[in-house]
Amino acid sequence: MKQDIKEQIFDKYFVNCEKAELICNDLEIKRSEFSEIAKQIDNERPDELKEMRRIRQLYNNKQGGNFEFSNFNEFYKWYITQFEKQKGCCYYCKTEESVLTKLFEKKYTSAKRPNRGKHLEVERRDSDSNKYNKDNCVLACYFCNNDKSDIFSEDEYFEYLKDRKLFFNKQLQSLK
């Protein structure tokens, strides 16, 4: 039972940002018990909480008219599931996030964009629809996210990645 309460507190407090008082009332626990469990979670899951804060920042930065995730919990679960589905690699070039992190910490240091590059970013597969939702989004490295931009469709970008010179020549031929 205690583990179940711990998971509920994790979801309610850390993921959904519910107020402690409401959680205590809902779970019928004392504030001191809540504080003790929250502190345990802090001590037991520091890396997960750090990652959650980073993902929450992504969530906050993306919110707007075309952002269709109903709340952070939905976005967080999508992100974690998508990361596992992609095996921690860029959807397009298949580079592992751990490789990107090392490169951006040791080689590609930039004061211009210090918060980008180390982690996979949310990328719309179909930029024409302009929707951020679980069906239209994947995780891409900084380079593919910028490279694909709003110019290429997903299929065009995969073709472009195979042989960029050939791709551009085909695009030029299609204009004639």
Coordinates of C-alpha atoms in Angstrom, one line a residue:
M1 CA 0.0 0.0 0.0
K2 CA 2.8 2.4 0.9
Q3 CA 4.4 1.9 -2.6
D4 CA 1.1 2.7 -4.2
I5 CA 0.8 5.9 -2.2
K6 CA 4.4 6.8 -3.2
E7 CA 3.5 6.4 -6.9
Q8 CA 0.4 8.4 -6.5
I9 CA 2.3 11.2 -4.8
F10 CA 4.9 11.0 -7.6
D11 CA 2.2 11.4 -10.3
K12 CA 0.2 14.0 -8.5
Y13 CA 2.9 16.1 -7.0
F14 CA 5.9 15.8 -9.3
V15 CA 4.2 15.1 -12.7
N16 CA 0.9 17.0 -12.3
C17 CA 2.1 19.7 -9.9
E18 CA -0.9 19.3 -7.7
K19 CA -0.9 21.2 -4.4
A20 CA 0.3 19.2 -1.3
E21 CA -2.8 20.1 0.7
L22 CA -5.1 18.6 -2.0
I23 CA -3.0 15.5 -2.4
C24 CA -3.1 14.9 1.4
N25 CA -6.9 15.3 1.4
D26 CA -7.3 13.1 -1.7
L27 CA -5.0 10.3 -0.3
E28 CA -6.2 10.8 3.3
I29 CA -2.7 11.2 4.7
K30 CA -1.1 13.7 7.1
R31 CA 1.0 16.5 5.8
S32 CA 4.0 15.1 7.6
E33 CA 3.6 11.7 5.9
F34 CA 3.3 13.5 2.5
S35 CA 6.5 15.4 3.2
E36 CA 8.4 12.3 4.2
I37 CA 7.3 10.4 1.1
A38 CA 8.1 13.4 -1.2
K39 CA 11.6 13.6 0.4
Q40 CA 12.1 9.9 -0.2
I41 CA 11.1 10.3 -3.9
D42 CA 13.6 13.2 -4.2
N43 CA 16.4 11.0 -2.7
E44 CA 15.5 7.8 -4.6
R45 CA 14.8 9.3 -8.1
P46 CA 17.0 12.4 -8.6
D47 CA 18.0 11.6 -12.2
E48 CA 14.4 11.0 -13.2
L49 CA 13.3 14.2 -11.5
K50 CA 16.0 16.2 -13.3
E51 CA 14.9 14.7 -16.6
M52 CA 11.3 15.5 -15.8
R53 CA 12.2 19.1 -15.2
R54 CA 14.0 19.3 -18.6
I55 CA 10.9 17.7 -20.3
R56 CA 8.6 20.1 -18.5
Q57 CA 10.7 23.0 -19.9
L58 CA 10.2 21.5 -23.4
Y59 CA 6.5 21.2 -22.7
N60 CA 6.2 24.9 -21.5
N61 CA 8.2 26.1 -24.5
K62 CA 6.0 24.3 -27.0
Q63 CA 2.6 25.3 -25.7
G64 CA 0.5 27.3 -28.0
G65 CA -2.2 27.1 -30.6
N66 CA -0.9 24.0 -32.4
F67 CA 0.1 22.1 -29.3
E68 CA -2.4 19.3 -28.8
F69 CA -1.1 17.5 -25.7
S70 CA -3.8 18.2 -23.1
N71 CA -1.4 18.4 -20.1
F72 CA 2.1 17.8 -19.0
N73 CA 1.3 14.3 -17.8
E74 CA 0.2 13.3 -21.3
F75 CA 3.3 14.9 -22.9
Y76 CA 5.7 13.4 -20.3
K77 CA 4.3 9.9 -20.9
W78 CA 4.5 10.4 -24.6
Y79 CA 8.1 11.6 -24.5
I80 CA 9.3 8.8 -22.3
T81 CA 7.5 6.2 -24.4
Q82 CA 8.8 7.8 -27.7
F83 CA 12.3 7.9 -26.3
E84 CA 12.1 4.1 -25.5
K85 CA 10.5 3.3 -28.8
Q86 CA 13.3 5.1 -30.6
K87 CA 15.9 3.5 -28.3
G88 CA 17.2 6.9 -27.3
C89 CA 18.2 7.7 -30.9
C90 CA 17.3 10.4 -33.4
Y91 CA 14.3 9.4 -35.5
Y92 CA 16.1 10.4 -38.7
C93 CA 19.8 9.8 -38.4
K94 CA 19.7 7.3 -35.6
T95 CA 22.4 9.0 -33.5
E96 CA 22.2 8.1 -29.8
E97 CA 21.3 10.9 -27.4
S98 CA 24.3 9.9 -25.2
V99 CA 26.7 10.6 -28.2
L100 CA 25.1 14.0 -28.7
T101 CA 25.4 14.9 -25.1
K102 CA 29.1 14.1 -25.0
L103 CA 29.7 16.0 -28.3
F104 CA 27.9 19.1 -27.0
E105 CA 29.7 19.0 -23.6
K106 CA 33.2 18.5 -25.1
K107 CA 33.2 19.8 -28.7
Y108 CA 30.2 21.8 -29.8
T109 CA 30.1 24.3 -26.9
S110 CA 28.3 27.4 -28.0
A111 CA 27.2 30.5 -26.1
K112 CA 24.6 31.2 -28.8
R113 CA 22.4 28.2 -27.9
P114 CA 23.7 26.7 -24.7
N115 CA 20.4 24.8 -23.9
R116 CA 20.1 23.0 -27.2
G117 CA 21.9 20.0 -28.7
K118 CA 22.5 17.7 -25.7
H119 CA 19.1 16.1 -25.9
L120 CA 16.7 14.9 -28.5
E121 CA 14.1 17.6 -29.5
V122 CA 10.5 17.4 -30.4
E123 CA 10.1 17.4 -34.2
R124 CA 6.9 17.5 -36.3
R125 CA 7.0 14.8 -38.9
D126 CA 4.6 16.7 -41.1
S127 CA 5.3 20.4 -40.7
D128 CA 2.5 21.3 -43.1
S129 CA -0.1 20.2 -40.5
N130 CA 1.8 22.3 -38.0
K131 CA 0.4 20.2 -35.1
Y132 CA 2.3 19.0 -32.1
N133 CA 0.6 15.8 -31.1
K134 CA 1.5 12.2 -30.4
D135 CA 0.8 11.1 -34.0
N136 CA 2.8 13.8 -35.7
C137 CA 5.8 14.2 -33.4
V138 CA 9.0 12.3 -33.0
L139 CA 12.3 12.9 -31.2
A140 CA 15.1 14.3 -33.4
C141 CA 18.6 15.5 -32.8
Y142 CA 19.4 19.1 -32.9
F143 CA 21.0 18.8 -36.4
C144 CA 18.1 16.9 -38.0
N145 CA 15.6 19.1 -36.3
N146 CA 17.2 22.2 -37.7
D147 CA 18.1 20.7 -41.1
K148 CA 14.6 19.3 -41.8
S149 CA 13.0 22.5 -40.4
D150 CA 9.6 23.4 -41.9
I151 CA 10.9 22.8 -45.4
F152 CA 10.8 19.0 -45.9
S153 CA 8.1 16.5 -45.4
E154 CA 9.2 13.4 -43.5
D155 CA 9.5 11.3 -46.7
E156 CA 11.5 14.1 -48.4
Y157 CA 13.9 14.4 -45.5
F158 CA 14.6 10.6 -45.5
E159 CA 15.4 10.9 -49.2
Y160 CA 17.5 13.9 -48.6
L161 CA 19.5 12.1 -45.9
K162 CA 20.4 9.3 -48.3
D163 CA 22.2 11.4 -50.9
R164 CA 21.8 15.1 -50.5
K165 CA 23.4 16.0 -53.8
L166 CA 21.2 13.6 -55.7
F167 CA 18.2 14.9 -53.8
F168 CA 18.9 18.5 -54.8
N169 CA 19.4 17.5 -58.4
K170 CA 16.1 15.7 -58.5
Q171 CA 14.4 18.7 -56.9
L172 CA 16.0 20.9 -59.6
Q173 CA 14.8 18.6 -62.3
S174 CA 11.3 18.6 -61.0
L175 CA 11.2 22.4 -61.5
K176 CA 11.8 22.1 -65.3

